[in-house]
Tab-separated table of C-alpha atoms in Angstrom:
chain	number	residue	atom	x	y	z
A	1	MET	CA	0.000	0.000	0.000
A	2	ARG	CA	0.989	3.672	-0.244
A	3	ALA	CA	2.040	5.553	2.880
A	4	LEU	CA	3.461	9.014	3.511
A	5	ARG	CA	6.333	8.203	5.868
A	6	TRP	CA	8.540	10.418	8.030
A	7	HIS	CA	12.217	9.443	7.878
A	8	GLY	CA	13.661	12.536	9.537
A	9	PRO	CA	13.500	16.350	9.434
A	10	ARG	CA	12.352	17.517	5.994
A	11	ASP	CA	12.442	13.913	4.806
A	12	LEU	CA	8.892	12.812	3.988
A	13	ARG	CA	8.457	10.096	1.370
A	14	LEU	CA	5.465	8.570	-0.377
A	15	GLU	CA	6.391	4.890	-0.386
A	16	GLU	CA	5.029	1.452	-1.155
A	17	VAL	CA	5.021	-0.501	2.119
A	18	PRO	CA	3.477	-3.810	3.243
A	19	GLU	CA	-0.133	-3.675	4.434
A	20	PRO	CA	-0.469	-3.781	8.232
A	21	GLY	CA	-2.025	-7.256	8.364
A	22	LEU	CA	-4.721	-8.388	10.772
A	23	PRO	CA	-5.147	-6.433	14.021
A	24	GLU	CA	-4.185	-7.892	17.388
A	25	PRO	CA	-6.534	-7.849	20.407
A	26	GLY	CA	-7.319	-4.263	21.315
A	27	GLN	CA	-6.612	-3.083	17.775
A	28	ALA	CA	-8.624	-2.385	14.620
A	29	LEU	CA	-7.713	-2.114	10.949
A	30	VAL	CA	-9.212	0.950	9.254
A	31	GLU	CA	-9.313	1.793	5.557
A	32	VAL	CA	-8.596	5.518	5.485
A	33	ALA	CA	-11.081	7.895	3.901
A	34	TYR	CA	-9.492	11.177	4.985
A	35	CYS	CA	-6.657	12.183	7.276
A	36	GLY	CA	-6.016	15.752	8.338
A	37	ILE	CA	-2.594	17.359	8.622
A	38	CYS	CA	-2.037	18.603	12.170
A	39	GLY	CA	0.338	21.330	13.307
A	40	THR	CA	2.140	18.615	15.259
A	41	ASP	CA	2.716	16.712	12.001
A	42	VAL	CA	4.160	19.813	10.363
A	43	HIS	CA	6.352	20.456	13.411
A	44	GLU	CA	7.707	16.898	13.280
A	45	TYR	CA	8.310	17.269	9.551
A	46	ALA	CA	10.126	20.579	9.911
A	47	ALA	CA	12.245	19.997	12.993
A	48	GLY	CA	11.545	16.583	14.528
A	49	PRO	CA	11.779	14.302	16.209
A	50	HIS	CA	9.859	15.833	19.095
A	51	MET	CA	6.915	13.542	19.859
A	52	ILE	CA	8.251	10.832	17.557
A	53	ARG	CA	10.854	8.735	19.362
A	54	SER	CA	14.136	7.922	17.668
A	55	GLY	CA	14.081	4.394	19.098
A	56	PRO	CA	11.254	1.905	19.646
A	57	HIS	CA	8.210	3.299	21.426
A	58	PRO	CA	7.833	1.632	24.867
A	59	LEU	CA	4.192	0.703	24.257
A	60	THR	CA	3.874	0.050	20.515
A	61	TRP	CA	7.529	-0.861	19.800
A	62	HIS	CA	7.334	1.014	16.504
A	63	ARG	CA	10.163	3.271	15.423
A	64	PRO	CA	10.797	5.538	12.402
A	65	PRO	CA	10.300	5.575	9.556
A	66	LEU	CA	6.544	5.704	10.017
A	67	ALA	CA	3.524	7.284	8.386
A	68	LEU	CA	2.299	10.504	9.970
A	69	GLY	CA	-1.349	11.372	10.583
A	70	HIS	CA	-3.767	11.002	13.493
A	71	GLU	CA	-6.874	12.923	12.321
A	72	ILE	CA	-8.553	9.921	10.756
A	73	SER	CA	-11.896	8.906	9.284
A	74	GLY	CA	-12.495	5.650	7.450
A	75	ILE	CA	-14.119	2.224	7.349
A	76	VAL	CA	-13.427	-0.631	9.752
A	77	ARG	CA	-11.982	-3.563	7.793
A	78	ALA	CA	-11.047	-5.904	10.664
A	79	LEU	CA	-11.257	-6.061	14.460
A	80	GLY	CA	-8.928	-7.815	16.878
A	81	GLY	CA	-11.887	-8.593	19.109
A	82	PRO	CA	-15.441	-7.394	19.845
A	83	VAL	CA	-15.919	-3.634	20.144
A	84	PRO	CA	-19.224	-2.456	21.654
A	85	GLY	CA	-21.255	-0.504	19.101
A	86	VAL	CA	-18.808	-0.979	16.224
A	87	ALA	CA	-18.729	-3.651	13.506
A	88	VAL	CA	-16.648	-4.410	10.437
A	89	GLY	CA	-17.875	-2.183	7.614
A	90	ASP	CA	-18.835	0.729	9.865
A	91	ARG	CA	-17.698	4.245	9.101
A	92	VAL	CA	-15.673	5.627	11.999
A	93	ALA	CA	-13.756	8.531	13.446
A	94	VAL	CA	-10.776	7.670	15.610
A	95	ASP	CA	-9.462	8.662	19.014
A	96	PRO	CA	-5.819	7.804	18.199
A	97	CYS	CA	-4.467	7.507	21.763
A	98	TRP	CA	-2.499	4.387	22.584
A	99	SER	CA	-2.530	3.635	26.327
A	100	CYS	CA	-1.434	0.735	28.516
A	101	GLY	CA	-4.829	0.289	30.195
A	102	THR	CA	-3.349	-0.779	33.524
A	103	CYS	CA	-1.529	2.209	35.060
A	104	ARG	CA	-3.005	4.519	37.700
A	105	TRP	CA	-4.048	7.063	35.080
A	106	CYS	CA	-5.665	4.583	32.681
A	107	VAL	CA	-7.591	2.946	35.534
A	108	ARG	CA	-8.920	6.405	36.481
A	109	GLY	CA	-10.035	7.036	32.884
A	110	GLU	CA	-7.174	9.452	32.236
A	111	TYR	CA	-5.875	7.379	29.335
A	112	HIS	CA	-4.719	10.479	27.467
A	113	ILE	CA	-1.944	11.068	30.017
A	114	CYS	CA	-0.814	7.435	30.317
A	115	PRO	CA	2.965	7.524	31.043
A	116	LYS	CA	3.581	4.950	28.321
A	117	GLY	CA	1.017	6.379	25.948
A	118	GLY	CA	1.373	7.786	22.481
A	119	SER	CA	-0.602	8.536	19.368
A	120	VAL	CA	-1.195	6.864	16.048
A	121	GLY	CA	1.020	8.668	13.547
A	122	LEU	CA	3.654	9.449	16.169
A	123	ALA	CA	4.048	6.256	18.203
A	124	SER	CA	2.848	3.940	15.430
A	125	PRO	CA	2.229	4.206	11.668
A	126	GLY	CA	-0.474	6.768	11.007
A	127	GLY	CA	-3.395	7.609	8.791
A	128	LEU	CA	-1.512	9.182	5.878
A	129	ALA	CA	-1.754	5.778	4.244
A	130	GLU	CA	-4.320	3.505	2.678
A	131	LEU	CA	-4.725	1.340	5.787
A	132	VAL	CA	-3.911	1.972	9.438
A	133	ILE	CA	-3.956	0.039	12.708
A	134	VAL	CA	-5.659	2.042	15.489
A	135	PRO	CA	-6.744	1.410	19.098
A	136	ALA	CA	-10.038	-0.451	19.033
A	137	ALA	CA	-11.192	1.511	22.089
A	138	GLY	CA	-10.802	4.705	20.049
A	139	LEU	CA	-13.309	3.772	17.339
A	140	VAL	CA	-16.365	6.018	17.173
A	141	ARG	CA	-19.095	5.019	14.735
A	142	VAL	CA	-20.057	7.876	12.405
A	143	PRO	CA	-23.798	8.414	11.749
A	144	ASP	CA	-25.034	8.612	8.160
A	145	GLY	CA	-25.600	12.360	8.424
A	146	VAL	CA	-21.924	13.098	9.061
A	147	SER	CA	-19.586	13.078	6.044
A	148	ASP	CA	-16.160	11.448	5.984
A	149	GLU	CA	-14.594	14.908	5.685
A	150	LEU	CA	-16.303	16.202	8.832
A	151	ALA	CA	-15.574	12.938	10.641
A	152	ALA	CA	-11.856	13.578	10.049
A	153	LEU	CA	-12.301	16.858	11.935
A	154	ALA	CA	-13.584	15.072	15.041
A	155	GLU	CA	-10.062	14.698	16.436
A	156	PRO	CA	-8.929	18.352	16.113
A	157	LEU	CA	-12.357	19.554	17.271
A	158	SER	CA	-11.935	17.346	20.325
A	159	VAL	CA	-8.734	19.193	21.205
A	160	GLY	CA	-10.698	22.449	21.323
A	161	LEU	CA	-13.606	20.908	23.230
A	162	HIS	CA	-11.250	19.398	25.811
A	163	ALA	CA	-9.527	22.769	26.293
A	164	ILE	CA	-12.857	24.483	26.869
A	165	ARG	CA	-13.905	21.785	29.321
A	166	ARG	CA	-10.579	22.127	31.131
A	167	GLY	CA	-11.227	25.858	31.381
A	168	GLY	CA	-14.684	25.295	32.817
A	169	VAL	CA	-16.353	27.606	30.303
A	170	ALA	CA	-19.944	28.160	31.434
A	171	PRO	CA	-22.961	29.914	29.877
A	172	GLY	CA	-22.423	33.660	29.930
A	173	ASP	CA	-18.619	33.496	30.192
A	174	ASN	CA	-16.282	35.612	28.109
A	175	VAL	CA	-13.457	33.705	26.405
A	176	LEU	CA	-10.277	35.052	24.840
A	177	ILE	CA	-8.462	32.724	22.433
A	178	LEU	CA	-4.877	33.423	21.452
A	179	GLY	CA	-4.397	31.948	17.988
A	180	GLY	CA	-6.842	31.430	15.146
A	181	GLY	CA	-5.370	28.197	13.803
A	182	PRO	CA	-7.148	24.818	13.965
A	183	ILE	CA	-7.001	24.562	17.778
A	184	GLY	CA	-8.150	28.159	18.164
A	185	VAL	CA	-11.045	27.697	15.737
A	186	ALA	CA	-12.033	24.467	17.499
A	187	ALA	CA	-11.917	26.267	20.856
A	188	ALA	CA	-14.063	29.087	19.477
A	189	ILE	CA	-16.658	26.635	18.173
A	190	ALA	CA	-16.634	24.744	21.480
A	191	SER	CA	-16.980	28.004	23.418
A	192	ARG	CA	-20.135	28.836	21.500
A	193	VAL	CA	-21.521	25.349	22.136
A	194	ALA	CA	-20.751	25.810	25.849
A	195	GLY	CA	-22.796	29.015	25.877
A	196	ALA	CA	-20.073	31.654	26.014
A	197	ALA	CA	-21.468	35.165	25.757
A	198	GLY	CA	-18.310	36.609	24.251
A	199	VAL	CA	-15.631	34.918	22.153
A	200	PHE	CA	-12.612	37.089	21.368
A	201	VAL	CA	-9.802	35.877	19.097
A	202	SER	CA	-6.294	37.254	18.679
A	203	GLU	CA	-4.702	36.193	15.381
A	204	PRO	CA	-2.050	37.984	13.289
A	205	VAL	CA	-2.916	36.388	9.921
A	206	PRO	CA	-5.689	38.356	8.125
A	207	GLU	CA	-7.090	35.341	6.261
A	208	ARG	CA	-7.539	33.437	9.522
A	209	ARG	CA	-9.258	36.401	11.158
A	210	LYS	CA	-11.714	36.509	8.261
A	211	ARG	CA	-12.499	32.788	8.546
A	212	ILE	CA	-13.266	33.028	12.225
A	213	ALA	CA	-15.057	36.400	12.126
A	214	ASP	CA	-18.608	35.047	12.284
A	215	LEU	CA	-17.712	32.795	15.235
A	216	ALA	CA	-16.107	35.570	17.241
A	217	THR	CA	-17.543	38.567	19.021
A	218	GLU	CA	-14.405	40.403	17.926
A	219	THR	CA	-11.126	39.479	16.271
A	220	TYR	CA	-7.870	41.345	16.801
A	221	ASP	CA	-4.525	41.700	15.093
A	222	PRO	CA	-2.058	41.516	18.009
A	223	GLY	CA	0.454	43.466	15.957
A	224	ALA	CA	-1.921	46.411	15.658
A	225	SER	CA	-3.985	46.257	18.868
A	226	ASP	CA	-3.449	45.925	22.607
A	227	VAL	CA	-5.589	42.803	22.792
A	228	ARG	CA	-5.542	42.644	26.589
A	229	ARG	CA	-6.851	46.205	26.892
A	230	GLU	CA	-9.429	45.817	24.104
A	231	VAL	CA	-10.984	42.716	25.666
A	232	TYR	CA	-10.823	44.313	29.130
A	233	LEU	CA	-12.872	47.246	27.828
A	234	ARG	CA	-15.285	45.016	25.894
A	235	THR	CA	-16.049	43.028	29.054
A	236	GLY	CA	-17.011	45.947	31.266
A	237	ARG	CA	-13.465	46.468	32.591
A	238	VAL	CA	-13.439	42.934	34.017
A	239	GLY	CA	-11.474	40.818	31.518
A	240	PRO	CA	-12.168	37.382	30.088
A	241	ASP	CA	-13.253	34.569	32.399
A	242	VAL	CA	-11.167	32.088	30.408
A	243	VAL	CA	-8.121	32.588	28.184
A	244	VAL	CA	-7.051	29.762	25.866
A	245	GLU	CA	-3.482	29.838	24.539
A	246	ALA	CA	-3.808	27.840	21.315
A	247	THR	CA	-0.460	28.368	19.587
A	248	GLY	CA	2.258	26.851	21.761
A	249	VAL	CA	4.334	30.031	21.397
A	250	PRO	CA	6.038	30.294	24.819
A	251	GLU	CA	5.866	34.072	25.017
A	252	LEU	CA	2.067	33.984	24.746
A	253	ALA	CA	1.714	32.044	28.002
A	254	ALA	CA	2.567	35.198	29.935
A	255	VAL	CA	0.189	37.225	27.750
A	256	ALA	CA	-2.597	34.746	28.486
A	257	ILE	CA	-2.051	34.986	32.240
A	258	SER	CA	-2.016	38.781	32.302
A	259	ALA	CA	-5.161	38.983	30.149
A	260	ALA	CA	-7.402	36.842	32.373
A	261	ARG	CA	-9.690	38.563	34.871
A	262	ARG	CA	-9.089	38.367	38.598
A	263	GLY	CA	-10.022	34.818	39.560
A	264	GLY	CA	-9.979	33.808	35.892
A	265	ARG	CA	-8.711	30.646	34.266
A	266	ILE	CA	-5.937	30.152	31.714
A	267	VAL	CA	-5.714	27.034	29.540
A	268	LEU	CA	-2.483	26.163	27.750
A	269	ALA	CA	-3.634	24.056	24.794
A	270	GLY	CA	-0.889	24.751	22.260
A	271	ILE	CA	2.202	22.550	22.264
A	272	GLY	CA	5.560	24.293	21.986
A	273	ASP	CA	9.138	23.079	22.195
A	274	ARG	CA	10.743	25.922	24.161
A	275	PRO	CA	10.441	26.937	27.836
A	276	ALA	CA	8.332	29.921	28.853
A	277	SER	CA	9.211	32.644	31.346
A	278	LEU	CA	6.272	33.411	33.668
A	279	ASP	CA	5.639	35.944	36.421
A	280	LEU	CA	4.066	33.692	39.051
A	281	THR	CA	2.850	36.661	41.066
A	282	ALA	CA	0.468	37.367	38.174
A	283	LEU	CA	-1.199	34.102	39.151
A	284	THR	CA	-0.982	34.331	42.932
A	285	PHE	CA	-1.936	37.981	43.524
A	286	TYR	CA	-5.013	37.682	41.321
A	287	GLU	CA	-5.875	34.082	42.204
A	288	ARG	CA	-5.892	33.026	38.586
A	289	THR	CA	-5.851	29.317	37.722
A	290	LEU	CA	-3.425	27.933	35.127
A	291	VAL	CA	-4.102	24.503	33.613
A	292	GLY	CA	-2.641	22.411	30.835
A	293	SER	CA	-4.800	20.707	28.248
A	294	LEU	CA	-3.515	17.688	26.314
A	295	GLY	CA	-5.532	16.273	23.455
A	296	TYR	CA	-8.853	14.833	24.544
A	297	GLN	CA	-10.434	12.546	27.097
A	298	TYR	CA	-13.545	10.809	25.752
A	299	ASP	CA	-14.193	13.927	23.684
A	300	VAL	CA	-14.265	12.360	20.195
A	301	PRO	CA	-17.650	10.653	20.809
A	302	ARG	CA	-18.995	13.968	22.143
A	303	VAL	CA	-17.868	15.789	19.009
A	304	VAL	CA	-19.358	13.171	16.672
A	305	ALA	CA	-22.676	13.477	18.522
A	306	LEU	CA	-22.526	17.274	18.201
A	307	LEU	CA	-21.751	16.977	14.482
A	308	ASP	CA	-24.705	14.646	14.040
A	309	SER	CA	-27.041	17.000	15.896
A	310	GLY	CA	-25.963	19.992	13.836
A	311	ALA	CA	-24.722	21.851	16.913
A	312	LEU	CA	-21.237	21.988	15.359
A	313	ASP	CA	-20.616	23.381	11.882
A	314	PRO	CA	-16.863	23.061	11.319
A	315	ALA	CA	-16.881	22.956	7.503
A	316	ARG	CA	-15.113	26.344	7.447
A	317	MET	CA	-12.027	24.654	8.892
A	318	ILE	CA	-11.412	22.671	5.697
A	319	THR	CA	-9.351	24.755	3.298
A	320	GLY	CA	-8.060	22.006	1.034
A	321	ARG	CA	-8.572	18.375	-0.008
A	322	PHE	CA	-5.675	16.674	-1.760
A	323	PRO	CA	-4.567	13.205	-2.847
A	324	LEU	CA	-1.910	11.449	-0.796
A	325	GLU	CA	0.602	12.063	-3.594
A	326	ALA	CA	0.461	15.796	-2.895
A	327	GLY	CA	1.696	15.254	0.665
A	328	PRO	CA	5.422	16.054	0.357
A	329	GLU	CA	4.822	19.341	-1.464
A	330	LEU	CA	2.001	20.292	0.926
A	331	PHE	CA	4.120	19.676	4.013
A	332	ALA	CA	6.942	21.770	2.574
A	333	GLY	CA	4.521	24.610	1.887
A	334	LEU	CA	2.872	24.419	5.299
A	335	ALA	CA	6.250	24.394	7.042
A	336	ALA	CA	7.222	27.499	5.090
A	337	GLY	CA	3.951	29.250	5.919
A	338	ARG	CA	2.669	29.178	2.366
A	339	GLY	CA	-0.965	28.768	1.348
A	340	ASN	CA	-2.794	30.217	4.388
A	341	HIS	CA	-4.441	26.874	5.018
A	342	LEU	CA	-6.397	26.156	8.178
A	343	LYS	CA	-7.086	22.428	7.845
A	344	VAL	CA	-5.876	20.298	4.955
A	345	LEU	CA	-7.272	16.808	4.381
A	346	LEU	CA	-5.410	14.122	2.450
A	347	THR	CA	-7.019	11.025	0.992
A	348	PRO	CA	-5.610	7.858	-0.585
A	349	LYS	CA	-8.746	7.676	-2.753
A	350	GLU	CA	-9.422	9.456	-6.028
A	351	LEU	CA	-10.829	12.960	-5.681
């Protein structure tokens, strides 16, 4: 089969590789319909390995080269054992988290922070291929009313939903989101679903501000506006109840903390690779709460249900659909900041 495999920084190859074979217990074989390109994928391509391990992964035992991609929709072709509510032939979205199932965190349902855990496409071959092995527990059946394209958005939307849940966004809250990329857009959509009264987005790229304009109460160019002051004034000189940092840029962590109201909450949802310098008194003196948000925790089924109900309309996130063969050129362009894409979907099928 064809697979888009990461060999090292800037070394992404479309290759013919053996099919995965039958799944083991706890696994499923999925024929890929669409797989989104995540910022994490682009980061690994440009300057990895970061989340990819150079040697064998301690849970999956896979090592590079491996196919990238964890934002997956497709059809179940084989199961390694019974999966409640899912059968061979079903259309599915995928929670791609591998977890050991036996540690303290897994037993508590916190599988997403399993010490041995990892993700399809980083700890094992991913969905930028024709077939992929995924955790059977991560299969979520997709209703007929949800397209394969939207089903592939369930994973990135879950990142935003989890961040909003971690921030405790409640009806009537004001939310400031730093970054209008995929995580920021997902957080904005989730904020609206949670009943936020105000959703403010800071994003330097004009095209992204335009795409998110109808979701946001106001969008700001941080290069031209004092975002903290603008949102403070727009919220009755109180400030946002929740600030979501959705870029992973270390310097924005301090901005997020200073922007939150007294007693407010700050969620760090972006993943960076450099340390941040923080003024801890900005937390203590104002009794602000700072939390991290990693991926999702049983959020993919919630998102699929919201997609089916029509409560989520994320179609605006998709800015390109391409065949798998276009992958190497697309990754190079995304890493260079070309194209102004928000969410790109690749497919091994004919378009």
